[in-house]
CSV table of C-alpha atoms and ligand atoms in Angstrom, one decimal:
chain,number,residue,atom,x,y,z
A,848,UNK,CA,1.1,-8.8,-21.7
A,849,UNK,CA,3.4,-6.2,-21.9
A,850,UNK,CA,3.6,-3.0,-23.9
A,851,UNK,CA,5.0,-2.8,-27.1
A,852,UNK,CA,7.2,-0.1,-28.9
A,853,UNK,CA,3.5,1.4,-30.9
A,854,UNK,CA,1.8,1.2,-27.6
A,855,UNK,CA,2.6,2.9,-24.3
A,856,UNK,CA,-0.7,3.2,-22.5
A,857,UNK,CA,1.4,5.0,-19.7
A,858,UNK,CA,2.5,7.7,-21.6
A,859,UNK,CA,2.1,11.2,-20.3
A,860,UNK,CA,0.1,9.6,-17.2
A,861,UNK,CA,0.4,11.0,-14.0
A,862,UNK,CA,2.5,8.7,-11.0
A,863,UNK,CA,1.9,8.8,-7.3
A,864,UNK,CA,3.7,6.9,-5.4
A,865,UNK,CA,2.8,7.0,-1.8
A,866,UNK,CA,5.2,6.3,1.2
A,867,UNK,CA,4.2,5.9,4.4
A,868,UNK,CA,5.4,3.4,7.7
A,869,UNK,CA,3.9,0.0,8.3
A,870,UNK,CA,0.1,0.5,9.2
A,871,UNK,CA,0.6,4.7,8.4
A,872,UNK,CA,-2.5,4.7,6.5
A,873,UNK,CA,-1.2,4.5,2.8
A,874,UNK,CA,-4.4,1.7,2.4
A,875,UNK,CA,-6.4,4.1,3.4
A,876,UNK,CA,-6.0,7.1,1.6
A,877,UNK,CA,-4.8,5.3,-1.8
A,878,UNK,CA,-8.2,3.5,-1.9
A,879,UNK,CA,-10.5,6.9,-1.3
A,880,UNK,CA,-8.2,8.8,-3.8
A,881,UNK,CA,-8.0,5.8,-6.1
A,882,UNK,CA,-11.9,5.3,-6.6
A,883,UNK,CA,-12.4,9.5,-6.2
A,884,UNK,CA,-9.8,10.8,-9.1
A,885,UNK,CA,-10.7,7.2,-11.0
A,886,UNK,CA,-7.0,5.9,-10.4
A,887,UNK,CA,-6.5,2.8,-10.0
A,888,UNK,CA,-4.2,1.2,-7.5
A,889,UNK,CA,-0.8,-1.0,-7.9
A,890,UNK,CA,-0.4,-1.9,-4.6
A,891,UNK,CA,2.7,-3.9,-4.1
A,892,UNK,CA,2.6,-5.7,-1.2
A,893,UNK,CA,-1.6,-7.6,-2.3
A,894,UNK,CA,0.2,-8.3,-5.4
A,895,UNK,CA,2.3,-10.4,-3.5
A,896,UNK,CA,0.0,-12.0,-1.6
A,897,UNK,CA,-1.8,-12.7,-4.9
A,898,UNK,CA,1.0,-14.5,-6.4
A,899,UNK,CA,1.5,-17.0,-2.1
A,900,UNK,CA,-2.2,-17.2,-2.6
A,901,UNK,CA,-2.7,-18.4,-6.3
A,902,UNK,CA,0.6,-20.6,-5.9
A,903,UNK,CA,1.3,-21.2,-9.5
A,904,UNK,CA,4.7,-20.4,-9.3
A,905,UNK,CA,6.3,-21.9,-5.7
A,906,UNK,CA,9.5,-21.1,-6.0
A,907,UNK,CA,8.4,-17.5,-5.5
A,908,UNK,CA,5.8,-18.6,-3.4
A,909,UNK,CA,8.5,-19.9,-1.0
A,910,UNK,CA,11.0,-16.5,-1.7
A,911,UNK,CA,7.8,-14.1,-0.8
A,912,UNK,CA,6.8,-16.0,2.5
A,913,UNK,CA,10.5,-16.0,3.3
A,914,UNK,CA,10.3,-12.2,3.3
A,915,UNK,CA,7.6,-11.2,4.4
A,916,UNK,CA,7.2,-13.2,7.3
A,917,UNK,CA,10.6,-11.8,8.2
A,918,UNK,CA,9.3,-8.6,7.7
A,919,UNK,CA,11.9,-8.0,4.9
A,920,UNK,CA,12.0,-6.5,1.5
A,921,UNK,CA,11.3,-9.1,-1.1
A,922,UNK,CA,14.6,-8.9,-3.1
A,923,UNK,CA,14.7,-6.1,-6.0
A,924,UNK,CA,15.0,-8.7,-8.9
A,925,UNK,CA,11.5,-10.3,-7.6
A,926,UNK,CA,10.1,-6.5,-7.1
A,927,UNK,CA,10.6,-5.1,-10.6
A,928,UNK,CA,9.7,-8.5,-12.1
A,929,UNK,CA,5.9,-8.1,-10.2
A,930,UNK,CA,6.0,-4.8,-10.2
A,931,UNK,CA,7.0,-4.8,-14.5
A,932,UNK,CA,4.4,-6.8,-15.0
A,933,UNK,CA,1.6,-6.4,-13.4
A,934,UNK,CA,1.5,-2.6,-13.6
A,935,UNK,CA,1.1,-2.6,-17.3
A,936,UNK,CA,-1.5,-4.8,-17.3
A,937,UNK,CA,-2.9,-2.3,-14.8
A,938,UNK,CA,-2.4,0.2,-18.3
A,939,UNK,CA,-3.3,-2.3,-20.4
A,940,UNK,CA,-7.0,-2.4,-18.7
A,941,UNK,CA,-7.6,1.5,-17.2
A,942,UNK,CA,-6.2,3.5,-21.0
A,943,UNK,CA,-9.5,5.9,-19.8
A,944,UNK,CA,-7.2,6.8,-16.4
A,945,UNK,CA,-5.1,10.3,-15.9
A,946,UNK,CA,-3.3,8.5,-13.6
A,947,UNK,CA,-1.6,5.6,-10.9
A,948,UNK,CA,-1.6,5.6,-7.5
A,949,UNK,CA,1.9,3.2,-6.4
A,950,UNK,CA,0.7,1.8,-3.1
A,951,UNK,CA,4.2,0.5,-1.7
A,952,UNK,CA,6.4,1.0,-4.3
A,953,UNK,CA,9.4,1.8,-4.7
A,954,UNK,CA,10.3,1.3,-0.9
A,955,UNK,CA,14.1,2.0,-1.6
A,956,UNK,CA,16.9,3.6,-4.0
A,957,UNK,CA,17.6,0.8,-5.9
A,958,UNK,CA,14.0,0.0,-5.9
A,959,UNK,CA,13.7,4.5,-7.4
A,960,UNK,CA,16.4,4.1,-9.6
A,961,UNK,CA,14.6,0.7,-11.1
A,962,UNK,CA,11.4,3.1,-11.4
A,963,UNK,CA,13.4,6.2,-13.0
A,964,UNK,CA,14.5,3.6,-16.1
A,965,UNK,CA,10.6,2.3,-16.4
A,966,UNK,CA,9.2,5.9,-16.7
A,967,UNK,CA,11.7,6.4,-19.3
A,968,UNK,CA,10.7,3.8,-20.9
A,969,UNK,CA,6.9,4.6,-20.7
A,970,UNK,CA,7.7,8.1,-21.6
A,971,UNK,CA,6.0,9.1,-18.2
A,972,UNK,CA,7.3,10.1,-14.8
A,973,UNK,CA,7.1,10.5,-11.0
A,974,UNK,CA,4.3,13.6,-9.9
A,975,UNK,CA,4.5,13.7,-6.9
A,976,UNK,CA,5.9,11.2,-4.1
A,977,UNK,CA,3.1,11.7,-0.9
A,978,UNK,CA,4.5,10.9,1.8
A,979,UNK,CA,2.0,10.2,4.8
A,980,UNK,CA,4.9,11.4,7.9
A,981,UNK,CA,3.3,8.5,11.3
A,982,UNK,CA,5.5,8.2,14.3
A,983,UNK,CA,7.0,5.1,15.5
A,984,UNK,CA,4.5,4.9,18.5
A,985,UNK,CA,1.1,6.1,16.8
A,986,UNK,CA,2.1,3.2,13.9
A,987,UNK,CA,2.6,0.1,16.4
A,988,UNK,CA,-0.5,1.5,18.6
A,989,UNK,CA,-2.7,1.3,15.1
A,990,UNK,CA,-0.7,-2.0,14.0
A,991,UNK,CA,-2.1,-4.3,16.9
A,992,UNK,CA,-5.6,-2.6,16.0
A,993,UNK,CA,-5.9,-3.4,12.2
A,994,UNK,CA,-7.9,-6.0,10.9
A,995,UNK,CA,-9.2,-7.2,7.4
A,996,UNK,CA,-11.8,-8.6,5.3
A,997,UNK,CA,-11.2,-12.4,5.4
A,998,UNK,CA,-13.4,-11.9,2.1
A,999,UNK,CA,-12.3,-8.4,0.9
A,1000,UNK,CA,-9.0,-7.3,2.2
A,1001,UNK,CA,-9.8,-3.7,1.3
A,1002,UNK,CA,-12.2,-3.6,3.2
A,1003,UNK,CA,-10.0,-2.4,6.8
A,1004,UNK,CA,-10.8,-1.6,10.0
A,1005,UNK,CA,-8.9,-0.9,13.4
A,1006,UNK,CA,-10.1,-1.8,16.7
A,1007,UNK,CA,-7.9,0.7,18.8
A,1008,UNK,CA,-9.7,3.7,16.0
A,1009,UNK,CA,-13.3,4.8,16.8
A,1010,UNK,CA,-13.5,6.2,13.5
A,1011,UNK,CA,-12.8,2.9,11.6
A,1012,UNK,CA,-13.4,0.2,14.2
A,1013,UNK,CA,-16.0,-3.1,12.7
A,1014,UNK,CA,-19.2,-2.4,14.8
A,1015,UNK,CA,-19.7,-6.3,16.0
A,1016,UNK,CA,-17.8,-8.6,17.4
A,1017,UNK,CA,-18.1,-12.5,16.6
A,1018,UNK,CA,-20.5,-14.1,19.5
A,1019,UNK,CA,-21.1,-17.9,19.1
A,1020,UNK,CA,-23.9,-19.6,17.9
A,1021,UNK,CA,-25.2,-20.6,21.5
A,1022,UNK,CA,-24.8,-16.6,22.5
A,1023,UNK,CA,-22.7,-17.6,25.9
A,1024,UNK,CA,-20.0,-15.1,24.6
A,1025,UNK,CA,-17.3,-13.4,22.0
A,1026,UNK,CA,-15.2,-15.9,19.4
A,1027,UNK,CA,-11.3,-15.4,20.4
A,1028,UNK,CA,-8.6,-16.5,18.1
A,1029,UNK,CA,-6.0,-18.7,19.6
A,1030,UNK,CA,-3.7,-15.9,21.2
A,1031,UNK,CA,-7.3,-14.8,23.5
A,1032,UNK,CA,-8.1,-11.5,21.0
A,1033,UNK,CA,-11.8,-11.0,20.0
A,1034,UNK,CA,-12.7,-12.0,16.7
A,1035,UNK,CA,-14.4,-8.7,14.9
A,1036,UNK,CA,-17.3,-9.4,12.1
A,1037,UNK,CA,-16.7,-7.2,8.6
A,1038,UNK,CA,-19.7,-4.5,8.5
A,1039,UNK,CA,-19.4,-4.4,4.9
A,1040,UNK,CA,-20.2,-8.8,4.2
A,1041,UNK,CA,-20.4,-9.6,8.1
A,1042,UNK,CA,-17.2,-12.4,6.9
A,1043,UNK,CA,-14.3,-12.7,10.0
A,1044,UNK,CA,-12.2,-10.3,10.3
A,1045,UNK,CA,-8.1,-11.4,10.8
A,1046,UNK,CA,-5.2,-10.2,11.9
A,1047,UNK,CA,-2.5,-10.7,8.6
A,1048,UNK,CA,0.4,-12.2,9.8
A,1049,UNK,CA,2.6,-9.0,9.3
A,1050,UNK,CA,0.6,-7.4,12.1
A,1051,UNK,CA,1.9,-9.9,14.2
A,1052,UNK,CA,4.0,-7.6,17.3
A,1053,UNK,CA,6.9,-9.2,16.7
A,1054,UNK,CA,6.8,-9.0,12.8
A,1055,UNK,CA,5.8,-4.9,12.9
A,1056,UNK,CA,8.9,-4.5,15.4
A,1057,UNK,CA,11.2,-5.8,12.0
A,1058,UNK,CA,9.2,-4.0,9.7
A,1059,UNK,CA,10.0,-0.8,11.4
A,1060,UNK,CA,13.2,-1.3,11.5
A,1061,UNK,CA,13.7,-2.5,8.0
A,1062,UNK,CA,11.3,1.1,7.3
A,1063,UNK,CA,14.1,3.0,8.1
A,1064,UNK,CA,17.0,1.3,7.6
A,1065,UNK,CA,16.0,1.4,3.9
A,1066,UNK,CA,12.8,4.1,3.1
A,1067,UNK,CA,14.1,6.9,5.4
A,1068,UNK,CA,17.2,7.6,2.6
A,1069,UNK,CA,14.7,7.4,-0.2
A,1070,UNK,CA,12.4,9.8,1.8
A,1071,UNK,CA,15.7,11.9,1.8
A,1072,UNK,CA,16.4,11.7,-1.4
A,1073,UNK,CA,12.7,12.6,-2.7
A,1074,UNK,CA,12.9,15.5,-0.3
A,1075,UNK,CA,16.4,16.7,-1.8
A,1076,UNK,CA,15.0,16.0,-5.5
A,1077,UNK,CA,11.6,18.6,-4.6
A,1078,UNK,CA,10.0,15.8,-5.4
A,1079,UNK,CA,8.7,14.9,-1.7
A,1080,UNK,CA,4.7,16.1,-0.1
A,1081,UNK,CA,4.8,15.5,3.6
A,1082,UNK,CA,1.6,15.1,5.1
A,1083,UNK,CA,0.5,14.8,8.1
A,1084,UNK,CA,-0.4,11.3,8.3
A,1085,UNK,CA,-1.3,11.3,12.1
A,1086,UNK,CA,-4.5,13.8,11.3
A,1087,UNK,CA,-7.7,11.9,10.8
A,1088,UNK,CA,-8.4,10.2,7.6
A,1089,UNK,CA,-10.5,13.0,5.7
A,1090,UNK,CA,-8.0,15.6,7.0
A,1091,UNK,CA,-5.2,13.9,5.5
A,1092,UNK,CA,-6.9,12.9,2.6
A,1093,UNK,CA,-8.2,17.2,2.1
A,1094,UNK,CA,-4.2,18.0,2.1
A,1095,UNK,CA,-2.8,14.7,-0.2
A,1096,UNK,CA,-6.0,16.6,-2.6
A,1097,UNK,CA,-5.1,20.2,-2.1
A,1098,UNK,CA,-1.5,18.1,-3.9
A,1099,UNK,CA,-2.9,16.5,-6.7
A,1100,UNK,CA,-6.0,18.2,-7.7
A,1101,UNK,CA,-4.2,20.8,-9.2
A,1102,UNK,CA,-2.4,17.7,-11.5
A,1103,UNK,CA,-5.3,16.0,-12.4
A,1104,UNK,CA,-7.3,19.0,-14.1
A,1105,UNK,CA,-3.9,20.7,-15.9
A,1106,UNK,CA,-3.3,17.1,-17.3
A,1107,UNK,CA,-5.3,16.1,-20.9
A,1108,UNK,CA,-8.0,14.2,-21.4
A,1109,UNK,CA,-6.7,10.7,-22.3
B,2362,AMP,P1,2.3,-3.8,2.9
B,2362,AMP,O1,1.2,-5.2,2.4
B,2362,AMP,O2,2.9,-2.7,1.9
B,2362,AMP,O3,2.8,-3.9,4.5
B,2362,AMP,O4,3.5,-5.2,2.6
B,2362,AMP,C1,3.9,-6.8,2.8
B,2362,AMP,C2,5.2,-7.0,2.9
B,2362,AMP,O5,5.3,-7.2,2.0
B,2362,AMP,C3,6.3,-5.8,3.5
B,2362,AMP,O6,6.9,-5.8,4.5
B,2362,AMP,C4,7.6,-7.0,2.2
B,2362,AMP,O7,7.9,-8.1,2.8
B,2362,AMP,C5,6.6,-6.9,0.8
B,2362,AMP,N1,6.6,-5.9,0.2
B,2362,AMP,C6,5.8,-5.0,-0.4
B,2362,AMP,N2,6.2,-4.1,-1.3
B,2362,AMP,C7,7.6,-4.1,-1.2
B,2362,AMP,C8,9.2,-3.6,-2.0
B,2362,AMP,N3,8.3,-2.6,-2.5
B,2362,AMP,N4,9.7,-4.1,-1.6
B,2362,AMP,C9,10.6,-5.3,-1.2
B,2362,AMP,N5,9.4,-5.7,-0.2
B,2362,AMP,C10,7.6,-5.0,-0.6
């Protein structure tokens, strides 16, 4: 499905890209705001993971795997192709939405330029770029604690943070103790559906290091660019999650109120 010249489902819609380091709280915040304001989220990393899981395009699957498992950014051609197709579909499926959240796109200057061109084509523009500023030390500690539900990746936990920790570790059926993985780490279970929680391959310590290096190299200049353009809204991402949400809401609420009803 692609947008025809006559139907422009993105015309006049608000677009809110979110930028944060890996484990910067982007997923948590975009999930809350998406529900609260009925703004669908496009999540670039999730779109890639869905393509790999589906396995319909073995060539693209192999390409994505090779970049993602090394914490590297996927090449621009693939990023733009996947973004355009999936995001346009999301817009067509959600004609009532006032705006959309972009989680993990753009991640560098080249992607920002591509997005800017697409916005011109769609008749829209970036509303505010939300940047969650979190130090590298905090990000590393969060990474080693992050766990995802194996049934629903939107159920996210952190075993190092009492506010986000799962309630129960998995126990042996004979009651002999907690179940551990191959590295001796305790396996936890989801508070919502009881499924096992898993560690995403890109949260493994070596990959985290690589992703942070990539983030500094690719995304730091993008943050500087949006700041210079006056488009950046910087939020202290080290605060409690509800405080972070409140501050983002202060920034986006006026725009959502003023935007014309669909
Ligand atoms: P995330 O789910 O946002 O943590 O992304 C997981 C991985 O997907 C990243 O480490 C990259 O390899 C890839 N990825 C996600 N978004 C992008 C993007 N905008 N450009 C290139 N690669 C991306």
